[in-house]
Amino acid sequence: MGIDEYGGGQVPQSDVLVVTTNDLPGYRVQEVIGEVFGLTVRSRHLGSQIGAGLKSMVGGELKGLTKTLVQTRNQAMERLVEQARSRGANAVLAFRFDVTEAADVGTEVCAYGTAVVVARE
């Protein structure tokens, strides 16, 4: 598996800029729209559960689970961007992920931040 399968983040030409910072150097916030989030819950299939259990006995990275988590985070981020765009934002500040177990059936990933309208200074 290549590095692209283990990474994520925003595509370079996105119309909604997403940053983890509270401000955006070179830009002025014109309007704060409010909190936006993207949420997804993924279950693990039986094969990956068994494979992960066996791998955990000998140690090492659980590559199948890593790949699934990357895909899940990317999907949550895409949903966040869609929500921000639909509300008229062109940026999301203070972007974060929250990951929790969802009732022992899967993993819940929430991407969240503050949707804003920014303009170059």
XYZ file of C-alpha atoms in Angstrom:
121
model
C 0.000 0.000 0.000
C 1.248 3.453 -0.920
C 1.487 6.573 1.203
C -1.718 7.920 -0.381
C -3.659 5.159 1.336
C -2.408 6.246 4.768
C -2.813 9.999 4.468
C -5.595 12.446 4.185
C -6.482 16.043 4.324
C -7.864 18.527 1.936
C -7.430 18.540 -1.817
C -5.241 21.485 -2.901
C -7.891 23.321 -4.981
C -10.778 23.129 -2.517
C -13.148 26.104 -2.458
C -13.478 25.775 1.343
C -10.178 26.192 3.193
C -9.926 24.064 6.353
C -7.312 24.912 8.995
C -6.627 23.852 12.560
C -5.689 27.386 13.616
C -8.050 29.950 15.129
C -7.153 32.572 12.554
C -5.937 32.638 8.986
C -2.902 34.874 8.322
C -3.462 37.109 5.312
C -7.246 36.858 5.626
C -9.885 38.785 7.535
C -12.952 37.023 8.937
C -15.981 38.836 7.519
C -18.658 36.611 9.017
C -18.832 33.791 11.532
C -21.449 31.293 10.423
C -21.034 28.873 13.311
C -20.185 25.300 14.135
C -20.206 22.723 11.370
C -19.459 19.040 11.558
C -19.232 15.915 9.476
C -20.015 12.606 11.119
C -19.654 8.978 10.112
C -19.778 5.662 11.923
C -17.947 2.693 10.468
C -18.216 -0.894 11.564
C -15.363 -3.332 11.212
C -16.020 -6.525 9.302
C -15.343 -9.911 10.847
C -12.240 -10.584 8.731
C -10.496 -7.438 9.879
C -11.485 -8.124 13.496
C -9.927 -11.602 13.376
C -6.835 -10.309 11.545
C -6.422 -7.488 14.044
C -6.776 -9.917 16.943
C -4.067 -12.184 15.553
C -1.779 -9.265 14.737
C -2.167 -7.821 18.224
C -0.650 -11.029 19.649
C 2.612 -10.524 17.784
C 2.679 -6.732 17.666
C 2.984 -4.278 14.839
C 0.740 -1.949 12.908
C -2.790 -3.038 12.108
C -2.655 -1.831 8.496
C -6.221 -2.807 7.616
C -7.610 -0.858 10.550
C -5.285 2.073 9.823
C -6.544 2.250 6.233
C -10.169 2.068 7.399
C -9.641 4.882 9.909
C -8.003 7.087 7.255
C -10.966 6.512 4.919
C -13.382 7.250 7.754
C -11.635 10.497 8.727
C -11.538 11.616 5.092
C -15.264 10.928 4.713
C -16.050 12.908 7.882
C -13.932 15.814 6.616
C -15.671 15.744 3.213
C -19.034 15.966 4.989
C -17.796 18.888 7.099
C -16.716 20.748 3.947
C -20.065 20.014 2.263
C -21.942 21.413 5.263
C -19.739 24.521 5.437
C -20.165 25.153 1.703
C -23.941 24.702 1.873
C -24.109 27.327 4.627
C -22.129 29.851 2.572
C -18.709 29.487 4.200
C -15.432 29.571 2.338
C -13.297 28.487 5.316
C -13.426 26.412 8.492
C -11.310 27.485 11.452
C -10.292 25.483 14.539
C -10.790 22.186 12.700
C -10.597 19.046 14.860
C -11.435 15.345 14.841
C -13.163 13.466 17.633
C -13.023 9.665 17.545
C -15.029 7.395 19.840
C -16.243 3.831 19.987
C -19.904 3.528 19.047
C -21.538 0.886 21.279
C -18.920 -1.780 20.432
C -20.151 -1.981 16.847
C -17.887 0.537 15.194
C -15.973 3.758 15.344
C -17.601 7.184 15.277
C -15.537 9.936 13.715
C -16.674 13.545 13.926
C -14.855 16.321 12.076
C -15.818 19.745 13.425
C -14.888 23.392 13.327
C -16.174 26.930 12.905
C -17.519 27.892 9.482
C -16.592 31.421 8.425
C -16.485 33.708 5.423
C -13.001 35.127 4.906
C -11.517 37.661 2.492
C -7.887 38.360 1.631
C -6.507 41.433 3.364
